[in-house]
CSV table of C-alpha atoms in Angstrom, one decimal:
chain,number,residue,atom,x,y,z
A,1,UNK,CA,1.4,112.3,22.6
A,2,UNK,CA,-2.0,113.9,21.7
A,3,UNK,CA,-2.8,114.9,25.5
A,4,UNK,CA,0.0,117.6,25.7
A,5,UNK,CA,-0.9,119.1,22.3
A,6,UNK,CA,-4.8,118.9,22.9
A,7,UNK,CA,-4.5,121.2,26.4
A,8,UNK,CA,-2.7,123.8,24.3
A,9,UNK,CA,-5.0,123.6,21.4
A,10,UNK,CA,-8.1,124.2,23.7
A,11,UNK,CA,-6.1,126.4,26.6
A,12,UNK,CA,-6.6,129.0,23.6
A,13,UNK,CA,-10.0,128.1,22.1
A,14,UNK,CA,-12.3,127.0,24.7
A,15,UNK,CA,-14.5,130.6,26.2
A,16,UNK,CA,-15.0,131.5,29.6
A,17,UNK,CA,-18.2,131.2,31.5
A,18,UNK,CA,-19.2,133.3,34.7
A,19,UNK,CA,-18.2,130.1,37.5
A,20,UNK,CA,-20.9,129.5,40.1
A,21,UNK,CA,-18.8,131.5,42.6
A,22,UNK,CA,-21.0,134.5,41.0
A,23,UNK,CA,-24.1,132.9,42.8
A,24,UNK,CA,-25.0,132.5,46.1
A,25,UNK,CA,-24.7,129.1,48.2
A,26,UNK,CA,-26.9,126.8,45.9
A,27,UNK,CA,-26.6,123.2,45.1
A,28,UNK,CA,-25.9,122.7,41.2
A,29,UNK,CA,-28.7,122.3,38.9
A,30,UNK,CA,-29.9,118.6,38.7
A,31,UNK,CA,-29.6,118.3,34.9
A,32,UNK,CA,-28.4,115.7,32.2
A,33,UNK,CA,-25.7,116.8,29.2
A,34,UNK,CA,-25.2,114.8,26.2
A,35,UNK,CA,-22.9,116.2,23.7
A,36,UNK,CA,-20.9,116.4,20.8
A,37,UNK,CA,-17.6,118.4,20.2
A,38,UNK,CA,-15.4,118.5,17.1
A,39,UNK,CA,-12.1,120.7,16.5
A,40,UNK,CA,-10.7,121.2,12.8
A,41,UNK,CA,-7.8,123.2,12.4
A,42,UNK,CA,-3.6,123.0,11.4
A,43,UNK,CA,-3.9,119.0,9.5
A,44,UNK,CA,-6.0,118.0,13.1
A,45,UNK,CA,-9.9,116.3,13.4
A,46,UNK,CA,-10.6,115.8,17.3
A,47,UNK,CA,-14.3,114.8,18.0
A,48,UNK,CA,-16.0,112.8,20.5
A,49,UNK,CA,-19.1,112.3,22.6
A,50,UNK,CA,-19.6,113.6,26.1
A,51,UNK,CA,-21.9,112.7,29.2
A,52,UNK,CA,-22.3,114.7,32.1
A,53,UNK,CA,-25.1,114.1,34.9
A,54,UNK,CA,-25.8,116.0,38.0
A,55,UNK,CA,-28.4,114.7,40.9
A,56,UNK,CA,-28.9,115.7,44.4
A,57,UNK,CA,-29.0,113.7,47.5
A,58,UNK,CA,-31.3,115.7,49.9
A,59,UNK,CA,-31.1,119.7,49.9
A,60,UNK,CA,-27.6,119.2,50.9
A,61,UNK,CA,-25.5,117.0,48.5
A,62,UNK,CA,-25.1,116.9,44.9
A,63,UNK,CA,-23.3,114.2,42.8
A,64,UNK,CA,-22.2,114.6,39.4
A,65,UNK,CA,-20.3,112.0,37.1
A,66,UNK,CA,-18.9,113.1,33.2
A,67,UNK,CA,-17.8,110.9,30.5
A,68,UNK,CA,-15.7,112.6,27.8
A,69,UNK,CA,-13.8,111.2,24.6
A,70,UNK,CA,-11.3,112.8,22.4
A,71,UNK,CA,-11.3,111.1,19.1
A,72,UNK,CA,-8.0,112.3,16.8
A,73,UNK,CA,-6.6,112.0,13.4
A,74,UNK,CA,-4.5,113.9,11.0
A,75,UNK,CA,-1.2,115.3,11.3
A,76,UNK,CA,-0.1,118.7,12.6
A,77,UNK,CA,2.9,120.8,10.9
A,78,UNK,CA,4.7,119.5,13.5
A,79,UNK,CA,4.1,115.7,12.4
A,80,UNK,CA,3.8,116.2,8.5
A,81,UNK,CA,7.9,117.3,9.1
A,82,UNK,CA,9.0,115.0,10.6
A,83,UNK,CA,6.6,111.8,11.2
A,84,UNK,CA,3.6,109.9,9.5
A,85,UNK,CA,-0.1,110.7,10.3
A,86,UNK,CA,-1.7,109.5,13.5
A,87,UNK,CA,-5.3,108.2,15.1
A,88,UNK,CA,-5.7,107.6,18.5
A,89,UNK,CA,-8.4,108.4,21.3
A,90,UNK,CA,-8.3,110.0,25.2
A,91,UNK,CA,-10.9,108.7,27.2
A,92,UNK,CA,-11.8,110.7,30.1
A,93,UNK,CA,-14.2,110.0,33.6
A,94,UNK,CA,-14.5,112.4,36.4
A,95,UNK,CA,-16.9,112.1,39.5
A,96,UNK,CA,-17.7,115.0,41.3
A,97,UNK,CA,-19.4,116.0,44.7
A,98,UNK,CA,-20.8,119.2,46.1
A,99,UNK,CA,-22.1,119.5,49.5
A,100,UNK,CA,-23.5,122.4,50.9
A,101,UNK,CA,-23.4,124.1,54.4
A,102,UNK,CA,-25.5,127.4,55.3
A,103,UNK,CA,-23.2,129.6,53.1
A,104,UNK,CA,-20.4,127.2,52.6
A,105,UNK,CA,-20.5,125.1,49.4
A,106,UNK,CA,-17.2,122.1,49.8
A,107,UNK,CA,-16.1,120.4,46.6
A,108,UNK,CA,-14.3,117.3,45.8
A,109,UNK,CA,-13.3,116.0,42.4
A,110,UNK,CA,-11.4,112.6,40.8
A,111,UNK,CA,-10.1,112.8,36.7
A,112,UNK,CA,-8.9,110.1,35.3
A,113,UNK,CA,-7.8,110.7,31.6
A,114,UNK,CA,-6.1,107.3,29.7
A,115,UNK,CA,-4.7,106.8,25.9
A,116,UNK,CA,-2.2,104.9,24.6
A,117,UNK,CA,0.6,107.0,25.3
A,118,UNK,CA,-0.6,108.8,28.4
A,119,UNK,CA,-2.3,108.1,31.5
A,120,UNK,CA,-3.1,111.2,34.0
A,121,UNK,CA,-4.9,111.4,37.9
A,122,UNK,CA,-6.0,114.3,39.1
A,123,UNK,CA,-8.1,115.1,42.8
A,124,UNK,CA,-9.2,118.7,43.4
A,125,UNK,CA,-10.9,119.8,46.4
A,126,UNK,CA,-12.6,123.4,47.2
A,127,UNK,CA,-14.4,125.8,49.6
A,128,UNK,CA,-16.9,128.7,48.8
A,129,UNK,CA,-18.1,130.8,51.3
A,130,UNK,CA,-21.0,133.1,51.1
A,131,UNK,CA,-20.7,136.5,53.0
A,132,UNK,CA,-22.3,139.9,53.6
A,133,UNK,CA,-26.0,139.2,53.2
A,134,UNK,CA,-25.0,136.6,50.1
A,135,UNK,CA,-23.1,139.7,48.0
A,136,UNK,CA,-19.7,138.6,48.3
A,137,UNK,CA,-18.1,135.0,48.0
A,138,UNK,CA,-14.9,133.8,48.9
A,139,UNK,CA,-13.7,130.5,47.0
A,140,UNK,CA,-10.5,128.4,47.4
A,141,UNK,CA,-9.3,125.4,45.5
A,142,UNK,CA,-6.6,123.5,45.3
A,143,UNK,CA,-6.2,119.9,42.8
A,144,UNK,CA,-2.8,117.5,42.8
A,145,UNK,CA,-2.4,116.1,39.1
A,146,UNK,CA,-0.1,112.9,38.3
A,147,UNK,CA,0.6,112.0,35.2
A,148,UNK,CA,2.6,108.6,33.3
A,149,UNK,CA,4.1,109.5,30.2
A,150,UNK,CA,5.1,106.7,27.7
A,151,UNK,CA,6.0,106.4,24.1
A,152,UNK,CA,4.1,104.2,21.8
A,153,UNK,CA,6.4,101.6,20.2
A,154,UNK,CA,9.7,101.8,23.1
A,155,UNK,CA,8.2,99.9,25.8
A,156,UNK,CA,11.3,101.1,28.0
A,157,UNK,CA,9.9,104.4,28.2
A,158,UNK,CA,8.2,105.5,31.3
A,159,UNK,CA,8.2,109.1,32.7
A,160,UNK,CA,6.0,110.8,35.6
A,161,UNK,CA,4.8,114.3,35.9
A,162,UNK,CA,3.1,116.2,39.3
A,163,UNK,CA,0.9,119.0,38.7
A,164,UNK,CA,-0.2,121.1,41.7
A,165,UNK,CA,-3.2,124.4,41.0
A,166,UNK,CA,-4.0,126.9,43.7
A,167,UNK,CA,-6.3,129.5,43.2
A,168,UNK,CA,-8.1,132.1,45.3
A,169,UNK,CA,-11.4,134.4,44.4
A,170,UNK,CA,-13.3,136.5,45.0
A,171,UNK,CA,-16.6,137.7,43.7
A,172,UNK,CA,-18.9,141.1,44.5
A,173,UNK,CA,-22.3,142.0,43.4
A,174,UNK,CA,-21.5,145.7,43.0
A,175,UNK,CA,-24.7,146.9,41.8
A,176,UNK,CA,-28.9,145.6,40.8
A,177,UNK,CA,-27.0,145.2,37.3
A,178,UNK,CA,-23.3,144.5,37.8
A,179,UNK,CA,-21.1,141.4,39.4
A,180,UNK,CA,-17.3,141.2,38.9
A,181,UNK,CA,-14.7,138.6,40.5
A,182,UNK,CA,-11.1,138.8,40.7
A,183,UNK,CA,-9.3,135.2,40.8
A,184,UNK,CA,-5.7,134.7,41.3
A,185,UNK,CA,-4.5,131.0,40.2
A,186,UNK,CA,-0.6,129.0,40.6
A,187,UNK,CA,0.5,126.2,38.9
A,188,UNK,CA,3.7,124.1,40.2
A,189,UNK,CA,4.5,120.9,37.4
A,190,UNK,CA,7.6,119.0,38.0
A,191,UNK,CA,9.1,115.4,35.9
A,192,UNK,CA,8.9,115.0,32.1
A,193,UNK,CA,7.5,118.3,30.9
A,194,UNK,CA,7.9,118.4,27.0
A,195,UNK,CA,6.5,115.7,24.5
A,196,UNK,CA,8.5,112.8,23.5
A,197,UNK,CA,8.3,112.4,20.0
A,198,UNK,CA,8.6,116.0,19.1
A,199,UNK,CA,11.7,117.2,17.7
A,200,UNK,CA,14.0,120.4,17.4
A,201,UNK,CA,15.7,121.6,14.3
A,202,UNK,CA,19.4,123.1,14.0
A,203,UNK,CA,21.9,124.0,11.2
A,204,UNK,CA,23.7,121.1,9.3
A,205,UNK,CA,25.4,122.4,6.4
A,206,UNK,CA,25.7,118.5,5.4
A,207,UNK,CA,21.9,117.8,5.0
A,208,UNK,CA,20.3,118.8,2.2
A,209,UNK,CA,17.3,120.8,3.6
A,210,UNK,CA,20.3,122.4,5.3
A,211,UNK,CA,18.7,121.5,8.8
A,212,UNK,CA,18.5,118.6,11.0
A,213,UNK,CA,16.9,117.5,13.8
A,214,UNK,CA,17.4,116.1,17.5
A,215,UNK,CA,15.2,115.6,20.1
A,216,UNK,CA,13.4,118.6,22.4
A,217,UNK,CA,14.7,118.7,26.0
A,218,UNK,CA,12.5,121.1,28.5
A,219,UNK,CA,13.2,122.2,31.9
A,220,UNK,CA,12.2,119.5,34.5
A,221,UNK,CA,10.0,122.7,36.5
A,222,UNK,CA,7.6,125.2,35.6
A,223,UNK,CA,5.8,127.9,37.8
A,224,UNK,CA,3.0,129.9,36.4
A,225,UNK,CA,1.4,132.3,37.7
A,226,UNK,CA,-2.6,134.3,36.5
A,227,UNK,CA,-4.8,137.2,37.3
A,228,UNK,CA,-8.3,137.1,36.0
A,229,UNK,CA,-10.4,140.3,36.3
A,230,UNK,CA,-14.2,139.7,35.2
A,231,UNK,CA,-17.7,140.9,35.1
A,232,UNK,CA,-21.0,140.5,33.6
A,233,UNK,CA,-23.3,143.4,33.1
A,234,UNK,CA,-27.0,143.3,32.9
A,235,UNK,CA,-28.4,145.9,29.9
A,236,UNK,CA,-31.7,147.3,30.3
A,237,UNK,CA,-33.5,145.7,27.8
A,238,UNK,CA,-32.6,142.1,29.3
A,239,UNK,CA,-29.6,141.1,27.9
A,240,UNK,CA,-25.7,140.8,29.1
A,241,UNK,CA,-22.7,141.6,28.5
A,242,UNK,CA,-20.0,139.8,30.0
A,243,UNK,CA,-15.6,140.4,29.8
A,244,UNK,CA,-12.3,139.1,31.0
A,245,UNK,CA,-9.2,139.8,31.0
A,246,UNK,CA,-6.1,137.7,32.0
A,247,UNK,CA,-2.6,137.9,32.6
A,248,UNK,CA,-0.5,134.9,32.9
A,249,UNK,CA,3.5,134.4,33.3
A,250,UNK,CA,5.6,131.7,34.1
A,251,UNK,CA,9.3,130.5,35.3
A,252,UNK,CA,9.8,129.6,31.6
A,253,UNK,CA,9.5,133.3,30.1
A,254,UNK,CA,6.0,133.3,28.6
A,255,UNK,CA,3.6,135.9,29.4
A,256,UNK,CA,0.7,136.4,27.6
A,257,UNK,CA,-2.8,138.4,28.0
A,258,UNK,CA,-6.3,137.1,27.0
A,259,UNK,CA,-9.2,139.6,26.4
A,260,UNK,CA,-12.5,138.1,25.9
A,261,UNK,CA,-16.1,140.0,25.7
A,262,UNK,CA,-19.6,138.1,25.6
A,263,UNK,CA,-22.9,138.7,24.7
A,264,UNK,CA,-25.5,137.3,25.2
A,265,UNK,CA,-29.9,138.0,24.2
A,266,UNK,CA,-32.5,136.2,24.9
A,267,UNK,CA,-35.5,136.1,22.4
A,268,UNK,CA,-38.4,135.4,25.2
A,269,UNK,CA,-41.0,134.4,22.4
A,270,UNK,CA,-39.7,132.1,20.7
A,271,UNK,CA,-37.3,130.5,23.6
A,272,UNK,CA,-34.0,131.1,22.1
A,273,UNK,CA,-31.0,132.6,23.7
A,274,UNK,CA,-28.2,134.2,21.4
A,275,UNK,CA,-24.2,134.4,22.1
A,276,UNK,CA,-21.4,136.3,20.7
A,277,UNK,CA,-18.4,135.9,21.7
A,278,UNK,CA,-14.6,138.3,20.8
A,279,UNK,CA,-11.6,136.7,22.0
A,280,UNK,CA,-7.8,137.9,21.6
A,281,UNK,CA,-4.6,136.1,23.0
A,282,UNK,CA,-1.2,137.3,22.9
A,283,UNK,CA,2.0,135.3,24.1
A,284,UNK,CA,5.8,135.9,24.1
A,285,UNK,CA,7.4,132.4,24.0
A,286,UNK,CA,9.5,130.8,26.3
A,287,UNK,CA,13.3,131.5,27.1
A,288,UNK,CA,14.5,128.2,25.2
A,289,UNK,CA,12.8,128.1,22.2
A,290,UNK,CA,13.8,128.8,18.9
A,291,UNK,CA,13.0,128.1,15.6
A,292,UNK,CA,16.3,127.3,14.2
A,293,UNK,CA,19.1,126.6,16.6
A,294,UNK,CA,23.0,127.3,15.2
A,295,UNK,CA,23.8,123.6,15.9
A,296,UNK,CA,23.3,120.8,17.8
A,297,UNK,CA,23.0,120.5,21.2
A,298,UNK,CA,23.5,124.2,21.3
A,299,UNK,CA,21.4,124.5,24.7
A,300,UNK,CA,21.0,123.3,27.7
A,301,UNK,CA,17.3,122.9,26.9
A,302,UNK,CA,15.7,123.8,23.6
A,303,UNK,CA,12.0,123.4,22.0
A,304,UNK,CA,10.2,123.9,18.9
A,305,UNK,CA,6.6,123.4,20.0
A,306,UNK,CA,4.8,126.2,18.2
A,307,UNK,CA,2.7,126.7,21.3
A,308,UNK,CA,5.8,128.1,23.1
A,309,UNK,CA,6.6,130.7,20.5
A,310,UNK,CA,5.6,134.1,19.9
A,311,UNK,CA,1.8,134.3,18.7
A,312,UNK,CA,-1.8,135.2,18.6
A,313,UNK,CA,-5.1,133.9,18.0
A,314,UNK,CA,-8.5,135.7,17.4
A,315,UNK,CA,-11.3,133.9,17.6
A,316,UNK,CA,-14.9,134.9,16.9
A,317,UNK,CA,-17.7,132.9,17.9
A,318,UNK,CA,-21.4,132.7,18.2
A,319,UNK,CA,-24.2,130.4,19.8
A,320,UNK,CA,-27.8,129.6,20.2
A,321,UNK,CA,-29.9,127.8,22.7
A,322,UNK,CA,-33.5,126.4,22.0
A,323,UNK,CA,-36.3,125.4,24.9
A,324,UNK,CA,-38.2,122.9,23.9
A,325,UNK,CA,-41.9,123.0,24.0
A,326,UNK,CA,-43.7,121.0,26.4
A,327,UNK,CA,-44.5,118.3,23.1
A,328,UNK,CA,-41.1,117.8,22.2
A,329,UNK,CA,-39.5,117.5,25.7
A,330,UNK,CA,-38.2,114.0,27.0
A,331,UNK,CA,-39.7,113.3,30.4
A,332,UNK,CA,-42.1,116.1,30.5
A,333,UNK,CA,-38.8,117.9,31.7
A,334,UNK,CA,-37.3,121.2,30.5
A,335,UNK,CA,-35.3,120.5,27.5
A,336,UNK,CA,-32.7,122.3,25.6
A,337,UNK,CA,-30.9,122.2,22.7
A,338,UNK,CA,-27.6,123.8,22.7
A,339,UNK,CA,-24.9,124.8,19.2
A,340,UNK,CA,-22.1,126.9,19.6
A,341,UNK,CA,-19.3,127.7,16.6
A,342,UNK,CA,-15.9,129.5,17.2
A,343,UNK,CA,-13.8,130.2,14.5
A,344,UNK,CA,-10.2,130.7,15.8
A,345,UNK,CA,-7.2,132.8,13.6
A,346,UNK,CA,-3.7,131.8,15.1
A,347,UNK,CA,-0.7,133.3,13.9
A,348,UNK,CA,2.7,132.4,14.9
A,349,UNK,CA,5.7,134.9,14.7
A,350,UNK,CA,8.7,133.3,14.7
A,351,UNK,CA,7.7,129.6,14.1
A,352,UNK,CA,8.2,128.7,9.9
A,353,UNK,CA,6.3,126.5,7.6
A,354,UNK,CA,9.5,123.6,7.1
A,355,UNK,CA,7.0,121.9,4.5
A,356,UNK,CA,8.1,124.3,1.9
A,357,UNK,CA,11.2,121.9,2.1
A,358,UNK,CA,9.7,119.4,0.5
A,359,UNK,CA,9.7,120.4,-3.3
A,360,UNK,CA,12.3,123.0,-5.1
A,361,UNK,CA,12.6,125.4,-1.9
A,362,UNK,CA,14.4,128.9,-3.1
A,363,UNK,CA,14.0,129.3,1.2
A,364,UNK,CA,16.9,129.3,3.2
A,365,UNK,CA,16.6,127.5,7.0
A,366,UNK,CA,15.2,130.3,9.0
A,367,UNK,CA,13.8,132.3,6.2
A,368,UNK,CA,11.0,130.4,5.4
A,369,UNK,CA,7.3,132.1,5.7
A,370,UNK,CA,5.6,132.1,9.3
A,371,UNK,CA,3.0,129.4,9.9
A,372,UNK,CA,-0.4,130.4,10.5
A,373,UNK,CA,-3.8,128.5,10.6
A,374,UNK,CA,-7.6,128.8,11.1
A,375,UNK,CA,-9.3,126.1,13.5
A,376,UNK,CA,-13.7,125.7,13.7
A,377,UNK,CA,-14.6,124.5,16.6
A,378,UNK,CA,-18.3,123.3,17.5
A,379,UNK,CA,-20.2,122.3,20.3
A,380,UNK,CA,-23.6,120.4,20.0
A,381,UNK,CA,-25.8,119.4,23.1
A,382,UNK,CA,-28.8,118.6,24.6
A,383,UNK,CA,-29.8,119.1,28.0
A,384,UNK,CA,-32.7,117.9,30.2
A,385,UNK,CA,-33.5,119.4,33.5
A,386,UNK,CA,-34.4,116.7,36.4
């Protein structure tokens, strides 16, 4: 089930951008996205198109529809040790509407993400409120997810999950040069939780690896809780700096904390903007998992997902975007062209490589070396201003 495992994979790849909040009441920019996205990393290829288009209606209302697609092969560690490789594809459509009052800016929003295994709902609405001579905003948001969970090849299986976000923020222009926003976000899930084809290992003297396996079983709740503290800095010779840190925990016994700095320079002669971006996550993993357990059934609940494990991931990344000149642009429009690279580093500390199984291992179960892997990421789009 490739939906659970691709939120995890970009929950700690995909960068942060400033959010509108930052800006006073406007409607969104009328613009057109088209773009391509591809993740290598850990046996995994996802790729896929995306379309995103915003228009207003008036001075007051502003639509916005987005097409996305997930394209995925390979096979994770997970996978290669204990199933065969795997192809399959999310597609994703979400419609959006802002409207805007004086200082008030309402949102509503509609997901609807399908694959073969998986098909997910989710309506999100929320309020921003200008204040103090347009220095200070207020936002609130709150979105109500419902999920189907199936299994390819047991058509018996049917599972639901409910996801409910809250989140509160608010965001100060301190000085000419500086504007920070504190955001507090909780999350309440409930139903089938874990993923149903992957598996936990245990002790059996009587297999040969000296290890077998059994099926994960995860808590039927989960309540999470973040802080997000950030703030983008103007320097004097034009350019910005931008940070954010993050602390998230949750009912399940992970806590982790996400630094991430930015920044970005704009080359005014020949129309490009540059980006750097630093990013480090750190997690302790959650109260059931293990990498070995003594024997079967040995918990209540019990996991193996590596994403619930002790680790870390650095990622470095960098970015450029191009204006067009007026003789290149579609539409006699301002046009831009858009590439951003990360490369991500993630190490897990008490998740092993199994694979080393497969030959003449001198490993014992639980000895083997820790897994790590590096992951590219890439964005490429092109954007046209209405």
């Amino acid at each position: 089930m490739a939906a659970i495992d691709r939120a995890k994979i970009f929950a700690a790849i995909i960068g942060f951008w400033l959010p509108a909040s930052l800006i006073a009441a406007v409607l969104p920019e009328e613009r057109a996205d088209t773009m391509y996205h591809s993740y290598s990393g850990g046996g995994v290829t996802i790729d896929g198109p995306s379309i995103l288009v915003r228009k207003n209606v008036g001075n007051k209302l502003s639509l916005s529809a987005n097409y996305y697609v997930d394209m995925i092969s390979g096979a994770s560690i997970d996978v290669q040790a204990t199933a065969s490789r795997y192809s399959e594809q999310r597609d994703e459509f979400s419609l959006g509407a802002d409207y805007l009052v004086d200082k008030t800016t309402m949102s509503l929003n509609y997901t609807n993400s399908s694959e073969s295994d998986y098909q997910a709902e989710t309506v999100g609405f929320g309020i921003a409120q200008d204040f103090f001579g347009d220095l200070s905003t207020l936002s609130m948001r709150v979105s109500f997810g419902s999920d189907d969970v199936m299994r390819n090849g047991d058509e018996d299986f049917l599972e639901q999950a409910e996801h409910r976000r809250y989140s509160i923020g608010w965001s100060q222009i301190l000085t000419q040069k500086l504007i920070a926003e504190l955001s507090v976000e909780t999350v309440a899930d409930e139903g089938f939780l874990n993923n149903p084809y992957r598996s936990v290992r245990y002790l059996d003297p009587n297999a040969g690896s000296g290890f077998s396996y059994q099926a994960e079983l995860y808590p039927t709740t989960r309540n999470s809780d973040a802080v997000a503290l950030r703030a983008k800095y103007r320097l004097p010779y034009r350019a910005a700096v931008k940070s954010e840190y993050r602390r998230y925990a949750d009912s399940w016994g992970i806590s982790a904390d996400n630094l991430e700095l930015r920044y970005t320079h704009p080359l005014e002669q020949e129309n490009v903007i540059l980006e750097g971006k630093l990013r480090f996550y750190k997690q302790s993993g959650a109260d059931f998992y293990s990498d070995l357990f003594p024997y079967l059934n040995a918990t209540n609940f019990r996991a193996r997902d590596k994403e619930l494990s002790d680790f870390t991931s650095t990622a470095i990344g960098i970015g450029a975007s191009y204006l067009l000149p007026d003789r290149w642009s579609l539409f006699d429009r301002k046009n831009t062209v858009n590439l951003y690279w990360d490369y991500v580093m993630f190490d897990y500390d008490n998740f092993h490589d199994v694979r080393v199984h497969d030959g003449d291992s001198a490993y014992l179960p639980g000895e083997e070396p820790a897994y790590s892997f590096n992951a590219h990421v890439v964005r490429l789009f092109w954007s046209v201003w209405f």
